[in-house]
Amino acid sequence: MPRVRARGVGVRYGGRWGLMELDLEIHTGERVALIGPNGSGKTTLIRLLATDLSPSSGELRILGADRPSPTLRRRIGYARDHPIHFEALTGTENLRLFAGLRGSAEMNGSFGIDAELDVPVHQYSFGMRRKLLLMEAFAGATELVVLDEPTVGLDPEGIEVLGRAILKRGETGTPVVFATNEVRDIPEWASRVLFLHEGRVVADDTPSGLLERVRGETRITIHLQDSESPIQLRSPRGAAVLPQVIEGLLETGAEIRHIQLHEPDLRDVFQLLTGVHLPEPGP
């Protein structure tokens, strides 16, 4: 049985549709990445799954329930795009509170802030608040985890821990849904990717299935010493074509300043399908 089922779901707020005609199923253990530009519907879908927002039309069933309730919310781990904590409490006290609300004393994993967990949260930096927020989302016996832009504010160590936490939850059968445009780690983290554009799902596939659409599209940019305009090539053979290209240029007397290689990623697939360039993720 799907853990999440949406049929014809639409949301109206602020006088306009936020997410329209959504049909979706999410099953046990799936790790689903939502990718799309601002206004595509990522955060709206995250809020729907977290019961932070109710659909205006259609049917939405989450963990077997067809309407939000305090009981349902306790079964969901939610990290929204902006951290919200009890400022006067320490990190440990916040974690115990969230785990306790879910009927568990379990506090899963550390994001590298162990030394600060006994400090009141009002003394935390933005990055520490983001890490605590993610620890709260994964704390306790959650049956669904939803994360909005979880990599924002994280250092490399935090991003690595986040990836391990997503994989671990998937292995235990808990679905994890996360919205992000940080595509570098998606092939390792996600078992499934949804491309959202203008409130609709325009692609739903595995990371490898999506990347197959741009296989052999390696871009090579060669900057010459005495030229303002670089030479740009596409190679179906990847970097294997470089020795031949370099040899040909040197034979003409060209002086190569530097060479850039761009292997296609999910950002390229999104642009291929929609004509829209994904923005770079925020700091």
Short mmCIF file of C-alpha atoms in Angstrom, two decimals:
data_model
loop_
_atom_site.label_atom_id
_atom_site.label_comp_id
_atom_site.label_asym_id
_atom_site.label_seq_id
_atom_site.Cartn_x
_atom_site.Cartn_y
_atom_site.Cartn_z
CA MET A 1 0.00 0.00 0.00
CA PRO A 2 1.38 3.48 -0.88
CA ARG A 3 2.44 5.57 2.10
CA VAL A 4 1.32 8.68 0.18
CA ARG A 5 -1.34 8.81 -2.53
CA ALA A 6 -2.42 12.00 -4.32
CA ARG A 7 -5.14 12.13 -6.96
CA GLY A 8 -5.93 15.37 -8.77
CA VAL A 9 -4.60 17.43 -5.86
CA GLY A 10 -4.71 21.20 -6.29
CA VAL A 11 -3.87 24.03 -3.91
CA ARG A 12 -5.13 27.59 -4.08
CA TYR A 13 -3.57 30.32 -1.98
CA GLY A 14 -2.88 34.01 -2.45
CA GLY A 15 -5.43 34.15 -5.29
CA ARG A 16 -3.57 31.68 -7.51
CA TRP A 17 -2.97 27.95 -7.87
CA GLY A 18 0.19 26.78 -6.18
CA LEU A 19 0.17 23.12 -7.19
CA MET A 20 -2.29 21.76 -9.74
CA GLU A 21 -3.53 18.36 -10.81
CA LEU A 22 -0.97 16.33 -8.89
CA ASP A 23 -1.13 12.54 -9.24
CA LEU A 24 1.48 10.78 -7.14
CA GLU A 25 2.22 7.67 -5.09
CA ILE A 26 5.13 7.25 -2.69
CA HIS A 27 5.89 3.79 -1.35
CA THR A 28 7.70 2.28 1.63
CA GLY A 29 11.44 3.02 1.65
CA GLU A 30 11.45 5.35 -1.36
CA ARG A 31 13.84 8.29 -1.28
CA VAL A 32 12.26 10.93 -3.49
CA ALA A 33 14.05 14.11 -4.61
CA LEU A 34 11.93 17.05 -5.80
CA ILE A 35 13.77 19.26 -8.29
CA GLY A 36 12.56 22.44 -9.96
CA PRO A 37 13.01 26.22 -10.07
CA ASN A 38 11.40 28.67 -7.64
CA GLY A 39 7.64 28.62 -8.13
CA SER A 40 7.63 25.08 -9.53
CA GLY A 41 5.67 23.65 -6.58
CA LYS A 42 8.44 21.98 -4.55
CA THR A 43 7.75 23.74 -1.27
CA THR A 44 3.98 23.49 -1.80
CA LEU A 45 4.26 19.72 -2.17
CA ILE A 46 6.53 19.50 0.89
CA ARG A 47 3.98 21.48 2.92
CA LEU A 48 1.17 19.21 1.73
CA LEU A 49 3.09 16.09 2.79
CA ALA A 50 3.92 17.66 6.16
CA THR A 51 0.19 18.54 6.64
CA ASP A 52 1.28 22.16 6.91
CA LEU A 53 -1.05 22.88 3.98
CA SER A 54 -4.34 21.26 2.94
CA PRO A 55 -5.38 20.58 -0.67
CA SER A 56 -8.16 22.67 -2.17
CA SER A 57 -9.25 19.85 -4.46
CA GLY A 58 -8.61 16.19 -5.11
CA GLU A 59 -7.68 13.39 -2.73
CA LEU A 60 -4.56 13.20 -0.56
CA ARG A 61 -3.93 10.24 1.75
CA ILE A 62 -0.83 10.30 3.97
CA LEU A 63 0.06 7.21 6.02
CA GLY A 64 -3.51 5.98 5.56
CA ALA A 65 -5.14 9.22 6.77
CA ASP A 66 -7.16 11.49 4.51
CA ARG A 67 -7.07 14.60 6.70
CA PRO A 68 -4.50 16.32 8.96
CA SER A 69 -4.58 15.63 12.69
CA PRO A 70 -2.19 15.94 15.64
CA THR A 71 -1.80 12.15 15.59
CA LEU A 72 -0.78 12.16 11.92
CA ARG A 73 1.66 15.04 12.39
CA ARG A 74 3.46 13.16 15.17
CA ARG A 75 4.20 10.39 12.64
CA ILE A 76 5.95 12.80 10.24
CA GLY A 77 9.47 14.23 10.56
CA TYR A 78 9.47 17.70 8.99
CA ALA A 79 12.31 20.14 8.33
CA ARG A 80 10.95 23.31 6.78
CA ASP A 81 13.03 25.84 4.87
CA HIS A 82 13.53 28.07 7.95
CA PRO A 83 14.55 26.66 11.35
CA ILE A 84 12.03 27.02 14.17
CA HIS A 85 13.08 26.00 17.68
CA PHE A 86 12.35 26.72 21.31
CA GLU A 87 15.09 29.32 21.71
CA ALA A 88 15.47 29.15 25.49
CA LEU A 89 15.95 25.38 25.45
CA THR A 90 19.23 23.65 24.68
CA GLY A 91 19.73 21.58 21.56
CA THR A 92 19.37 18.37 23.58
CA GLU A 93 16.14 19.58 25.17
CA ASN A 94 14.71 20.46 21.75
CA LEU A 95 15.63 17.02 20.44
CA ARG A 96 14.08 15.25 23.43
CA LEU A 97 10.92 17.28 23.00
CA PHE A 98 10.51 16.38 19.32
CA ALA A 99 11.37 12.72 19.89
CA GLY A 100 8.98 12.59 22.84
CA LEU A 101 6.13 14.07 20.79
CA ARG A 102 6.56 11.09 18.46
CA GLY A 103 6.37 8.64 21.33
CA SER A 104 10.06 7.76 21.32
CA ALA A 105 13.22 8.60 23.23
CA GLU A 106 15.30 7.84 20.14
CA MET A 107 17.55 10.65 18.85
CA ASN A 108 19.16 9.57 15.61
CA GLY A 109 22.60 10.65 14.45
CA SER A 110 24.72 13.73 14.91
CA PHE A 111 25.41 16.52 12.44
CA GLY A 112 28.65 17.56 14.13
CA ILE A 113 27.18 19.80 16.83
CA ASP A 114 27.60 17.43 19.80
CA ALA A 115 29.70 19.98 21.68
CA GLU A 116 26.94 22.60 21.37
CA LEU A 117 23.91 20.45 22.24
CA ASP A 118 23.92 21.63 25.88
CA VAL A 119 23.95 25.29 24.82
CA PRO A 120 20.67 27.31 24.50
CA VAL A 121 19.57 27.50 20.88
CA HIS A 122 19.48 31.33 20.90
CA GLN A 123 23.29 31.17 20.88
CA TYR A 124 23.42 29.01 17.74
CA SER A 125 24.62 30.20 14.34
CA PHE A 126 22.39 29.74 11.27
CA GLY A 127 24.29 26.62 10.23
CA MET A 128 23.96 25.07 13.70
CA ARG A 129 20.23 25.80 13.69
CA ARG A 130 19.90 24.05 10.33
CA LYS A 131 21.72 20.98 11.65
CA LEU A 132 19.55 20.88 14.77
CA LEU A 133 16.44 21.19 12.59
CA LEU A 134 17.48 18.14 10.57
CA MET A 135 18.29 16.17 13.74
CA GLU A 136 14.77 17.00 14.98
CA ALA A 137 13.24 15.82 11.71
CA PHE A 138 14.99 12.46 11.97
CA ALA A 139 14.41 12.10 15.73
CA GLY A 140 11.93 9.57 17.04
CA ALA A 141 9.85 6.92 15.33
CA THR A 142 8.83 8.83 12.20
CA GLU A 143 6.98 7.00 9.42
CA LEU A 144 7.57 9.72 6.79
CA VAL A 145 10.33 12.34 6.57
CA VAL A 146 9.91 15.49 4.47
CA LEU A 147 12.73 18.02 4.06
CA ASP A 148 12.63 21.40 2.35
CA GLU A 149 16.03 22.47 0.93
CA PRO A 150 17.90 20.40 3.55
CA THR A 151 21.42 21.21 2.30
CA VAL A 152 21.07 24.99 2.81
CA GLY A 153 23.48 26.20 5.49
CA LEU A 154 25.30 22.86 5.77
CA ASP A 155 29.05 22.43 5.57
CA PRO A 156 30.53 19.39 3.72
CA GLU A 157 30.45 17.30 6.89
CA GLY A 158 26.79 18.12 7.45
CA ILE A 159 25.90 17.27 3.85
CA GLU A 160 27.65 13.90 4.20
CA VAL A 161 25.76 13.13 7.42
CA LEU A 162 22.49 14.17 5.78
CA GLY A 163 23.07 11.74 2.92
CA ARG A 164 23.74 8.89 5.34
CA ALA A 165 20.59 9.73 7.31
CA ILE A 166 18.43 9.70 4.16
CA LEU A 167 19.86 6.35 3.05
CA LYS A 168 19.46 4.81 6.51
CA ARG A 169 15.82 5.83 6.79
CA GLY A 170 15.10 4.42 3.36
CA GLU A 171 16.71 1.13 4.36
CA THR A 172 14.41 0.89 7.40
CA GLY A 173 11.34 1.40 5.19
CA THR A 174 10.64 5.05 5.98
CA PRO A 175 9.93 7.13 2.87
CA VAL A 176 12.00 10.33 2.65
CA VAL A 177 10.94 13.20 0.39
CA PHE A 178 13.29 16.16 -0.01
CA ALA A 179 13.17 19.29 -2.16
CA THR A 180 16.51 20.53 -3.48
CA ASN A 181 18.34 21.88 -6.52
CA GLU A 182 21.67 20.61 -5.22
CA VAL A 183 21.91 17.91 -7.89
CA ARG A 184 25.46 16.73 -7.20
CA ASP A 185 24.53 14.18 -4.53
CA ILE A 186 21.07 13.21 -5.82
CA PRO A 187 22.20 10.11 -7.78
CA GLU A 188 23.56 8.65 -4.52
CA TRP A 189 20.77 9.77 -2.18
CA ALA A 190 17.56 9.36 -4.18
CA SER A 191 15.93 6.22 -5.51
CA ARG A 192 13.52 8.42 -7.47
CA VAL A 193 13.46 11.97 -8.84
CA LEU A 194 10.46 14.15 -9.61
CA PHE A 195 10.99 17.17 -11.87
CA LEU A 196 8.41 19.86 -11.05
CA HIS A 197 7.65 22.72 -13.40
CA GLU A 198 4.77 25.21 -13.14
CA GLY A 199 2.98 23.08 -10.57
CA ARG A 200 3.17 19.79 -12.45
CA VAL A 201 5.36 16.72 -12.43
CA VAL A 202 7.10 16.71 -15.83
CA ALA A 203 9.34 13.69 -15.17
CA ASP A 204 9.32 10.84 -12.66
CA ASP A 205 12.21 8.38 -12.92
CA THR A 206 15.30 7.00 -11.23
CA PRO A 207 18.40 9.24 -11.29
CA SER A 208 20.11 6.85 -13.71
CA GLY A 209 17.06 6.75 -15.96
CA LEU A 210 17.02 10.54 -16.21
CA LEU A 211 20.78 10.80 -16.76
CA GLU A 212 20.54 8.28 -19.59
CA ARG A 213 18.73 10.98 -21.59
CA VAL A 214 21.91 13.09 -21.75
CA ARG A 215 24.47 10.31 -21.94
CA GLY A 216 27.32 11.22 -24.29
CA GLU A 217 26.72 14.96 -23.99
CA THR A 218 30.04 15.92 -22.38
CA ARG A 219 30.79 19.60 -23.03
CA ILE A 220 34.41 20.68 -23.60
CA THR A 221 35.40 24.35 -23.44
CA ILE A 222 38.93 25.25 -24.57
CA HIS A 223 40.32 28.70 -23.82
CA LEU A 224 43.19 29.79 -26.08
CA GLN A 225 45.94 32.21 -25.12
CA ASP A 226 45.23 34.89 -27.74
CA SER A 227 41.46 34.51 -28.15
CA GLU A 228 38.56 36.02 -26.22
CA SER A 229 36.11 33.43 -27.59
CA PRO A 230 36.56 29.86 -26.32
CA ILE A 231 36.21 26.78 -28.50
CA GLN A 232 33.19 24.73 -27.41
CA LEU A 233 32.69 21.08 -28.34
CA ARG A 234 30.29 18.26 -27.49
CA SER A 235 31.76 14.80 -27.14
CA PRO A 236 29.86 11.49 -27.15
CA ARG A 237 33.13 9.90 -25.96
CA GLY A 238 33.61 12.08 -22.88
CA ALA A 239 37.19 13.15 -22.11
CA ALA A 240 38.59 10.37 -24.33
CA VAL A 241 38.50 12.76 -27.29
CA LEU A 242 40.79 15.31 -25.61
CA PRO A 243 44.22 13.98 -26.74
CA GLN A 244 43.17 14.13 -30.38
CA VAL A 245 41.70 17.63 -30.00
CA ILE A 246 44.75 18.95 -28.16
CA GLU A 247 47.13 17.47 -30.72
CA GLY A 248 45.18 19.09 -33.56
CA LEU A 249 45.23 22.51 -31.88
CA LEU A 250 48.95 22.36 -31.11
CA GLU A 251 49.69 21.46 -34.72
CA THR A 252 48.03 24.72 -35.78
CA GLY A 253 50.28 26.67 -33.39
CA ALA A 254 47.52 27.46 -30.90
CA GLU A 255 48.47 28.03 -27.24
CA ILE A 256 45.98 26.50 -24.83
CA ARG A 257 45.31 28.51 -21.66
CA HIS A 258 42.99 26.02 -19.94
CA ILE A 259 40.35 23.40 -20.64
CA GLN A 260 37.00 22.88 -18.89
CA LEU A 261 34.99 19.64 -18.90
CA HIS A 262 31.33 19.50 -18.00
CA GLU A 263 29.76 16.07 -17.59
CA PRO A 264 25.96 16.24 -17.93
CA ASP A 265 23.95 16.10 -14.71
CA LEU A 266 20.32 16.35 -13.65
CA ARG A 267 20.43 20.11 -14.24
CA ASP A 268 21.04 19.42 -17.93
CA VAL A 269 18.21 16.89 -18.05
CA PHE A 270 15.79 19.41 -16.53
CA GLN A 271 16.77 22.02 -19.10
CA LEU A 272 16.40 19.47 -21.91
CA LEU A 273 12.84 18.59 -20.82
CA THR A 274 11.55 22.05 -19.91
CA GLY A 275 13.81 24.60 -21.60
CA VAL A 276 14.34 26.16 -18.14
CA HIS A 277 17.76 26.47 -16.48
CA LEU A 278 17.75 25.49 -12.81
CA PRO A 279 19.20 28.16 -10.50
CA GLU A 280 22.27 27.33 -8.51
CA PRO A 281 21.41 26.31 -4.91
CA GLY A 282 21.71 29.05 -2.32
CA PRO A 283 24.56 29.27 0.19
#
